[in-house]
Coordinates of C-alpha atoms in Angstrom, one line a residue:
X199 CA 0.0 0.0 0.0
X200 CA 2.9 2.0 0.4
X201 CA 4.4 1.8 -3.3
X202 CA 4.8 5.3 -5.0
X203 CA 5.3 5.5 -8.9
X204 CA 6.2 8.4 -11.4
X205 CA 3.8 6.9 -13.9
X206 CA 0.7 7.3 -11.4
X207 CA -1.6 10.3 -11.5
X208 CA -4.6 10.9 -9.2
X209 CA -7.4 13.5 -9.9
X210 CA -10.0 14.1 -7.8
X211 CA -13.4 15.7 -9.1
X212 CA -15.3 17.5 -6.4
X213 CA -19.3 17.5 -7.3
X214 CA -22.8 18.5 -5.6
X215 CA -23.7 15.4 -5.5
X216 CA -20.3 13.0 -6.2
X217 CA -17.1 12.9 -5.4
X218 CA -14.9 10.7 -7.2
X219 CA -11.0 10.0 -6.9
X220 CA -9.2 8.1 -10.0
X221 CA -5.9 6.8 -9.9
X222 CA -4.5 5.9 -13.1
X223 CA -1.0 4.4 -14.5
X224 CA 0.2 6.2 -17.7
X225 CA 1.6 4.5 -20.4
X226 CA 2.5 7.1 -22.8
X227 CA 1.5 10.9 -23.7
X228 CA -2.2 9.9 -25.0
X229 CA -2.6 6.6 -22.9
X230 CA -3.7 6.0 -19.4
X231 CA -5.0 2.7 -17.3
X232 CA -7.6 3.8 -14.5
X233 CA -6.1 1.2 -12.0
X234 CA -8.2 2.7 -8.5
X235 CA -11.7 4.6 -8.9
X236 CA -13.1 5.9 -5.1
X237 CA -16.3 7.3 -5.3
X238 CA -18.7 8.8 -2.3
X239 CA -21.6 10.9 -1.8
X240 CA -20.8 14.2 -1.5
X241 CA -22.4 16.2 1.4
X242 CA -20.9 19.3 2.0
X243 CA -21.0 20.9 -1.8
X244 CA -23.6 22.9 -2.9
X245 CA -24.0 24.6 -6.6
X246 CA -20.4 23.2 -6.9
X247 CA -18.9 25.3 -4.0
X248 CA -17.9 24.0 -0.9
X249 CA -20.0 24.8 2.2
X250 CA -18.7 22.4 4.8
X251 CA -15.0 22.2 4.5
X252 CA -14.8 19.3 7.4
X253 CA -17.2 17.2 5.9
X254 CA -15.8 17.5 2.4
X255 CA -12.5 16.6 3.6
X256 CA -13.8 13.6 5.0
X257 CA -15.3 12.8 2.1
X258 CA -12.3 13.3 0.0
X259 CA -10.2 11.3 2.2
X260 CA -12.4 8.4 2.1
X261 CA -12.4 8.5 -1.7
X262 CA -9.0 8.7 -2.0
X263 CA -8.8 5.7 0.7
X264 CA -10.8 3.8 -1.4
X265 CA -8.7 4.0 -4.5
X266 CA -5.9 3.5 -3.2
X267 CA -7.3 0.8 -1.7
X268 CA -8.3 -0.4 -5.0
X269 CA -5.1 0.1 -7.1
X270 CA -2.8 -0.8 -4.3
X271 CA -0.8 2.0 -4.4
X272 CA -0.3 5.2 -2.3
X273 CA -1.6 8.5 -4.0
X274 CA 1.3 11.7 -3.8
X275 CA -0.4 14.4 -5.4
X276 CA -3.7 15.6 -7.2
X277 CA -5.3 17.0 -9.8
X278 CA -8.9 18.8 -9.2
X279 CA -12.0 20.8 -10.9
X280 CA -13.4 23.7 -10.1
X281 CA -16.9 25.1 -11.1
X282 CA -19.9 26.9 -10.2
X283 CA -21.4 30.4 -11.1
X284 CA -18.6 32.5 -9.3
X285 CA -16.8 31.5 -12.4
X286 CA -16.2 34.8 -14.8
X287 CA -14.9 34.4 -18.1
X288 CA -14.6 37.6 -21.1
X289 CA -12.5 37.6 -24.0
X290 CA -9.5 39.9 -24.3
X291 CA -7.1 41.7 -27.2
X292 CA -3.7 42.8 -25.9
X293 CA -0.3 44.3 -27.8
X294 CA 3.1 45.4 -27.8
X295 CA 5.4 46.6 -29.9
X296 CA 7.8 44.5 -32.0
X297 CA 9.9 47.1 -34.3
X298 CA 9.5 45.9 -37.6
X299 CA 12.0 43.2 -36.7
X300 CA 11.4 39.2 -36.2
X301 CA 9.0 37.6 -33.3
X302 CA 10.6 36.3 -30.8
X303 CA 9.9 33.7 -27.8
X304 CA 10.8 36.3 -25.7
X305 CA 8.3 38.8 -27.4
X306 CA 5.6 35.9 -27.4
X307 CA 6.3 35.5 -23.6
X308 CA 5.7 39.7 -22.9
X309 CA 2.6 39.6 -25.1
X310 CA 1.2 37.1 -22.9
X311 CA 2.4 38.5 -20.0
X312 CA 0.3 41.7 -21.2
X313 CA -2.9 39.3 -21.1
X314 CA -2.3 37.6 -18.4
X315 CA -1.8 41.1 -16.6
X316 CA -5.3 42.0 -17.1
X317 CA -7.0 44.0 -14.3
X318 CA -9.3 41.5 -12.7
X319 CA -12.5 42.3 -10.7
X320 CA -11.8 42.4 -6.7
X321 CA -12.8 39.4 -5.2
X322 CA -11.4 37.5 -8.2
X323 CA -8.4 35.3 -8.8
X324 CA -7.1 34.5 -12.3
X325 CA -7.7 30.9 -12.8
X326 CA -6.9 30.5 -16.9
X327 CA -5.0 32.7 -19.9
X328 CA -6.4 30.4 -22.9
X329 CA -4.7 32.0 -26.2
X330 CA -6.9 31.7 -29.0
X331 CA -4.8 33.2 -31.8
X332 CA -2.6 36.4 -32.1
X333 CA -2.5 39.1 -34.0
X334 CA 0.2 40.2 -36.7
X335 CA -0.3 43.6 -38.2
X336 CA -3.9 43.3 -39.7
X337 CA -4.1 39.6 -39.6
X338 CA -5.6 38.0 -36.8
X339 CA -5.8 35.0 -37.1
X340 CA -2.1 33.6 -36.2
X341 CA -1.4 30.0 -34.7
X342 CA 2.2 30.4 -34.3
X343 CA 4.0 34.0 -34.7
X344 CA 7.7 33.0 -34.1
X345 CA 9.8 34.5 -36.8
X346 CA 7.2 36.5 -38.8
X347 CA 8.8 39.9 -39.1
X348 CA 6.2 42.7 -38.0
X349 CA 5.9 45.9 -36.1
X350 CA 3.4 45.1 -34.0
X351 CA 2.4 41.2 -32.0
X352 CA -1.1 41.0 -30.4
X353 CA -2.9 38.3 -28.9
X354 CA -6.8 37.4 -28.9
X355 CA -7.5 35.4 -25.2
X356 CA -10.3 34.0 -23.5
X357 CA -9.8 35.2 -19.6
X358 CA -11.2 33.0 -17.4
X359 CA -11.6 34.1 -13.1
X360 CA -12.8 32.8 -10.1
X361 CA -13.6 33.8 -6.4
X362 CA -10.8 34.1 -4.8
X363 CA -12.6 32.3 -1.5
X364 CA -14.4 29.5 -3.5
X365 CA -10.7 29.0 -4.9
X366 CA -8.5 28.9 -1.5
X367 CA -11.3 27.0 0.1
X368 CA -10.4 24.4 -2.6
X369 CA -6.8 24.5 -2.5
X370 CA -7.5 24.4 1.6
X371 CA -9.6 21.2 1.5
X372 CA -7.1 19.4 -0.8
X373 CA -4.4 20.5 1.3
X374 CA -6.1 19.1 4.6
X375 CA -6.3 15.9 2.9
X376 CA -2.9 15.1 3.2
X377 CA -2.0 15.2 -0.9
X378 CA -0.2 17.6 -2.6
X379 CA -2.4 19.7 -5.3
X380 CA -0.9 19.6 -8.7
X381 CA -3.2 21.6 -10.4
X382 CA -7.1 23.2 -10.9
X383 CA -8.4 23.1 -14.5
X384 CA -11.8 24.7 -15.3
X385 CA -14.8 21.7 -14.4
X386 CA -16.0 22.6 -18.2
X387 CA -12.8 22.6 -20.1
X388 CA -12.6 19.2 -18.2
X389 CA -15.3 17.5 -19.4
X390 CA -15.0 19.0 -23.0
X391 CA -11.5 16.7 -23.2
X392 CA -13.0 14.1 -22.7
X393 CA -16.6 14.4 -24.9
X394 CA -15.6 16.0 -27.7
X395 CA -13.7 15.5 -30.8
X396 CA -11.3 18.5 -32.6
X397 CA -14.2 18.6 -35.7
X398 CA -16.5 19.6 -32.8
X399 CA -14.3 22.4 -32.0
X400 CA -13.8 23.6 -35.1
X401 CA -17.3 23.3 -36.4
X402 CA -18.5 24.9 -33.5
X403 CA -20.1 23.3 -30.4
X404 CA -21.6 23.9 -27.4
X405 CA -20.8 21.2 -24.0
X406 CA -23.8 21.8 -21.8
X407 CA -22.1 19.6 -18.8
X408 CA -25.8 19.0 -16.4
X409 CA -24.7 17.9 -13.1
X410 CA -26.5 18.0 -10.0
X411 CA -26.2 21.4 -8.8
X412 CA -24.5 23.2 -11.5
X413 CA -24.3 23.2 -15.8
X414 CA -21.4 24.0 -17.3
X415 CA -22.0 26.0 -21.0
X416 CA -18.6 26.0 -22.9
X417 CA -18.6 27.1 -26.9
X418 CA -16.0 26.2 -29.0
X419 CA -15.4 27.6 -32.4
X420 CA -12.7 27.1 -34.7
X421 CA -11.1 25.2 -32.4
X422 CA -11.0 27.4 -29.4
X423 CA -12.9 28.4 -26.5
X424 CA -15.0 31.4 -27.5
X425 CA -17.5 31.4 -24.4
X426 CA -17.5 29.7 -20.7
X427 CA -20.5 29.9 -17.9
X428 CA -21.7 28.2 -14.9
X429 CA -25.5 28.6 -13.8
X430 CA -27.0 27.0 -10.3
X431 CA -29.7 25.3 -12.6
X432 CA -29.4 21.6 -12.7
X433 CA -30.6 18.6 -12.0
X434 CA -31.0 18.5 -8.0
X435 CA -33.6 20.7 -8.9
X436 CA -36.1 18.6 -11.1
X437 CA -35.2 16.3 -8.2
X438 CA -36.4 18.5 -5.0
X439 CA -39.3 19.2 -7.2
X440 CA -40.1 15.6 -7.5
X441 CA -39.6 14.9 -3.5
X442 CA -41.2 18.3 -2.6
X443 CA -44.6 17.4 -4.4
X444 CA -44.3 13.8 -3.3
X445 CA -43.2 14.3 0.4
X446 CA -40.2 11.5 -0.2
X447 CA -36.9 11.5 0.7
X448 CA -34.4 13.0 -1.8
X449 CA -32.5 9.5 -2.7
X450 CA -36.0 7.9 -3.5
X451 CA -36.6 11.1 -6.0
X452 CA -33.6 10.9 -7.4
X453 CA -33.8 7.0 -8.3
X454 CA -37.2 7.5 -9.8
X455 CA -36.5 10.5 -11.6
X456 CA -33.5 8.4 -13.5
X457 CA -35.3 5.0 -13.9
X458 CA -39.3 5.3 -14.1
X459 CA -38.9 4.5 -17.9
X460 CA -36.8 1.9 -17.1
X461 CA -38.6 -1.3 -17.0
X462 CA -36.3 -3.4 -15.0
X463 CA -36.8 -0.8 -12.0
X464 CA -40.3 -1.2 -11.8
X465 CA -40.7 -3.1 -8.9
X466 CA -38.2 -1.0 -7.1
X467 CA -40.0 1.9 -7.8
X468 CA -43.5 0.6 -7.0
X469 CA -42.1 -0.3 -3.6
X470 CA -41.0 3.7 -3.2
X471 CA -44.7 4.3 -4.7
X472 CA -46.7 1.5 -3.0
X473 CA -45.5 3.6 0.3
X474 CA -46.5 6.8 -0.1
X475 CA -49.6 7.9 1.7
X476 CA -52.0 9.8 -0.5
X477 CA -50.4 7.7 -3.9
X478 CA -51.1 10.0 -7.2
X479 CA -47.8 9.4 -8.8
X480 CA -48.4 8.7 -12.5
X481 CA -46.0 8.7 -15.3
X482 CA -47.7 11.5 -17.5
X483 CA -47.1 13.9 -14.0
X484 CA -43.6 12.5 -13.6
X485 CA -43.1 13.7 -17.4
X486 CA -44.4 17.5 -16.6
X487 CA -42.2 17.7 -13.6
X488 CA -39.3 16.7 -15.1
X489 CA -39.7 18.2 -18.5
X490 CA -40.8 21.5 -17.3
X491 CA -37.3 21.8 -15.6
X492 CA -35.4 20.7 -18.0
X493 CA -36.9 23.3 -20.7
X494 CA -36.8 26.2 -18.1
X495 CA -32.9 25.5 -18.1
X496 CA -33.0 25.0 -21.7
X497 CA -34.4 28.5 -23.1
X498 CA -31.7 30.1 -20.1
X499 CA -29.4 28.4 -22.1
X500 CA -31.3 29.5 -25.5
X501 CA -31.0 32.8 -24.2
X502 CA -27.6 33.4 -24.2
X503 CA -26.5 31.5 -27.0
X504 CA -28.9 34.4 -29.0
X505 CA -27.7 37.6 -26.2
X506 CA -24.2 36.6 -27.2
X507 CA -24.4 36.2 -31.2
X508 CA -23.2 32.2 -31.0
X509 CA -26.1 30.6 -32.4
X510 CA -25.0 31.0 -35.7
X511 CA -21.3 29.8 -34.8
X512 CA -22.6 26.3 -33.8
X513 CA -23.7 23.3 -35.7
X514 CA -23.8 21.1 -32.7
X515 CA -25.0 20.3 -28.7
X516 CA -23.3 18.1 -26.5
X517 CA -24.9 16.9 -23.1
X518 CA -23.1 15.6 -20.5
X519 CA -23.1 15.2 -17.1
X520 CA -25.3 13.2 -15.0
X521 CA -28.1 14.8 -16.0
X522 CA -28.0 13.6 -19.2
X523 CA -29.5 10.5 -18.3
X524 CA -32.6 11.9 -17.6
X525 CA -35.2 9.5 -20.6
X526 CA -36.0 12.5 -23.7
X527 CA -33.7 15.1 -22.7
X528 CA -32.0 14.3 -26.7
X529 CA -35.7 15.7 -28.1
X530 CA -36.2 18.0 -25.5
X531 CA -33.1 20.1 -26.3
X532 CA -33.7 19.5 -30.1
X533 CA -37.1 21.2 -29.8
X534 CA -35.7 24.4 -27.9
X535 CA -32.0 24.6 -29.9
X536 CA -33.1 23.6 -33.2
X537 CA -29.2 21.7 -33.8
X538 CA -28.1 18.8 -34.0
X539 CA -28.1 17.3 -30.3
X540 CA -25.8 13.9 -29.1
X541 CA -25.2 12.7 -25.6
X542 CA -21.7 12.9 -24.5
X543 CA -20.1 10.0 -23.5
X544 CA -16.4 9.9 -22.0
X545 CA -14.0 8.6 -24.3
X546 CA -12.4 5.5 -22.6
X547 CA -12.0 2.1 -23.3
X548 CA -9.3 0.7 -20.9
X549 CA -9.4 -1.0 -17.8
X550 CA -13.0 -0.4 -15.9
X551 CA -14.6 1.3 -18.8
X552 CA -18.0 -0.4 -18.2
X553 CA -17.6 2.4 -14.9
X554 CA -16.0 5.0 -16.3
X555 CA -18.3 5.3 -19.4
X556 CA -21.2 7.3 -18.3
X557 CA -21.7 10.7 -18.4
X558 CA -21.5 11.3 -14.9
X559 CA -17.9 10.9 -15.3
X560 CA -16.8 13.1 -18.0
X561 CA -15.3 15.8 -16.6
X562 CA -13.2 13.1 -14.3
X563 CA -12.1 11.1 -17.6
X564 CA -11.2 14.7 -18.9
X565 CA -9.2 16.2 -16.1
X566 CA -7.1 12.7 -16.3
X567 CA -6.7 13.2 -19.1
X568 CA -4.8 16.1 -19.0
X569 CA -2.8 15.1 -15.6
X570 CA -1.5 12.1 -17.2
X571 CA -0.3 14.1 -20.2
X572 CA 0.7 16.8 -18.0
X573 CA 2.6 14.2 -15.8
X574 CA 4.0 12.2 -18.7
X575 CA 5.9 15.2 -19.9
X576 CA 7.2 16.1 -16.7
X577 CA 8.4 12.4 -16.5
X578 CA 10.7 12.5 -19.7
X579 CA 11.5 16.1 -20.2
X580 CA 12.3 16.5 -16.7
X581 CA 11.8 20.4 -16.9
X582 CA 9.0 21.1 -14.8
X583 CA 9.4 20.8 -10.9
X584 CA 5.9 21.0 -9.1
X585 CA 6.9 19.2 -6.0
X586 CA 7.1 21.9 -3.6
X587 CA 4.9 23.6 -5.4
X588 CA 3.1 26.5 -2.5
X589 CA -0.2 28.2 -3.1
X590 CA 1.0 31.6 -4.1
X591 CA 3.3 30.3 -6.5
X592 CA -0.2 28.2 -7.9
X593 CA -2.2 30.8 -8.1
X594 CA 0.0 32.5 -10.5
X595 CA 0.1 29.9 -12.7
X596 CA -1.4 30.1 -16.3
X597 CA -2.3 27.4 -18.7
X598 CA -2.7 28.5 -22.2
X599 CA -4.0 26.7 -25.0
X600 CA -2.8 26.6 -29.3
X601 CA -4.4 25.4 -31.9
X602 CA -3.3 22.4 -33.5

């Protein structure tokens, strides 16, 4: 139980209504094995933000326990999410001068710098400095600038911020866990690595991750992140709705809401049914309390595709999350978007995929994703030292994305 390895990476994804831990051995760049899942309930999240730091450390801890548990090995550091509607996101044009003479890394570096240097609102940390292109001259649409000669180097970004106490409350928890924290990547960005292909990107796409207590809306268009928002509408509340009216306990809504079309839960749902006092649950009520939900979230989500010009832009929907479970939410969203709609599932086919293939675990899939290639290059380049990494030096740190 005490083994350590380079080639393991852990991530933990911290939900409203999930937590799960996986642990994963990585093989090369592009290829991991999930060798440890740990999954409990989570109790102290709500909306995605940590309410009860005690409680979700527990939690964590116990997730983490039982991975390890599972893959037999002892977990060093961690990768995590972060989400809910504290998150701020614009987009941004910064420039400097070049002097008619040839880009430079250096000059790439101090253009980025610019963006990254952006006044931010108080009460918010910088969490991501994604590059979408730059800018040479009158051309904006640049991949790669290094040695075009120019007077001027400018660079389009997509700014993304958080609350600085939602963040350090994160960082806080992981570090009372006893594990070091790698790393926080965007919940949304997350799931999109692992649900969507590049000819999604560049065609122009929409994730609409549905947890329980949050959705995550990230557009991508031409291959980069154009738009990012978290909203406190999700599934926990077609859920309530169904207990509330009811008078039954959460759990039983929540299995019902997921499986009364299912006909191998029948019998496990007319036992929930069968004891309720004044019984008027029919499936034809079920169907208006769920569907009205889901189409109030919907045209939100309609609404600022149109506020913010992007309907045009896209030629797809992804769903993902949890929530995307729920029986007709495909011809539900096709009614309201009018696009093509298809249910995201993670893109894994290793060791415990019949798991890890749900949609519940996307943005999990996703952020390992990235921590094993993250880790993988640290491995064999042996350039980056995160170690002793310390929370001000973290909180500094950028990730920026190209274009392939």
């Amino acid at each position: 139980m005490n083994v350590k390895h380079k080639n393991i990476v852990g991530i933990v994804d911290i939900g409203t209504t999930k937590i799960v831990v996986l642990l994963a051995m990585i093989n090369s760049k592009k290829n991991f094995e999930i060798i440890g899942i740990g999954h409990k309930i989570s109790s102290g999240v709500k909306k995605g933000i940590i309410v009860n730091i005690e409680v979700t450390i527990n939690d964590v801890i116990s997730a983490i326990h039982i991975a390890e548990s599972m893959a037999k090995v002892k977990l060093n550091y961690i990768y995590t999410t972060i989400t809910g509607d504290h998150i701020n996101c614009f987009n941004s044009e910064s420039m400097i001068s070049v002097n008619n003479s040839e880009i430079t890394d250096l000059d790439i570096q101090k253009v980025i710098n610019v963006a990254k240097n952006m006044n931010i609102p108080s009460g918010q940390q910088l969490l991501n400095v994604i590059i979408k292109n730059f800018i040479i001259d009158n051309n904006n649409n640049i991949t790669n600038p290094l040695g075009i000669i120019s007077s001027t180097l400018g660079v389009k970004s997509h700014i993304v911020t958080s609350s600085s106490s939602v963040l350090n409350t994160l960082i806080n928890c992981i570090y009372k866990c006893k594990v070091k924290l790698k790393d926080i990547y965007l919940h949304s960005l997350a799931s999109s690595n692992a649900v969507l292909t590049e000819d999604d990107k560049k065609l122009g796409v929409i994730l609409l991750d549905i947890g329980g207590g949050t959705t995550d809306i990230v557009i991508f268009y031409n291959g980069v992140v154009c738009y990012n928002k978290v909203i406190s509408i999700a599934g926990n509340n077609i859920t309530n709705d169904i207990a509330t009216i009811y008078q039954i306990s959460f759990e039983q809504a929540e299995f019902i809401k997921l499986n009364y079309k299912d006909p191998n839960k029948f019998l496990a749902i007319k036992k929930i049914i069968d004891n309720i006092e004044f019984n008027n649950i029919t499936i034809d009520l079920l169907e208006e309390i769920i569907e009205t939900r889901v189409q109030e979230l919907f045209i939100l989500i309609k609404k600022i595709i149109l506020e913010g010009k992007y309907d045009n832009l896209i030629s797809s929907i992804v769903i993902t999350g949890g929530t995307a479970k729920l029986f007709g939410i495909t011809d539900l969203a096709k009614n309201i978007f009018r696009k093509n709609i298809k249910i995201g599932i993670p893109n894994y086919n290793g060791s415990l995929s019949n798991i890890i293939r749900d949609p519940a675990f996307s943005a999990a899939i996703g952020l390992l994703r990235d921590a094993s290639e993250q880790t993988f290059q640290e491995n064999n380049l042996n350039i980056l030292q995160y170690a002793n990494i310390n929370i001000k030096k973290f909180l500094k740190k950028i990730k920026y994305w190209f274009i392939n």
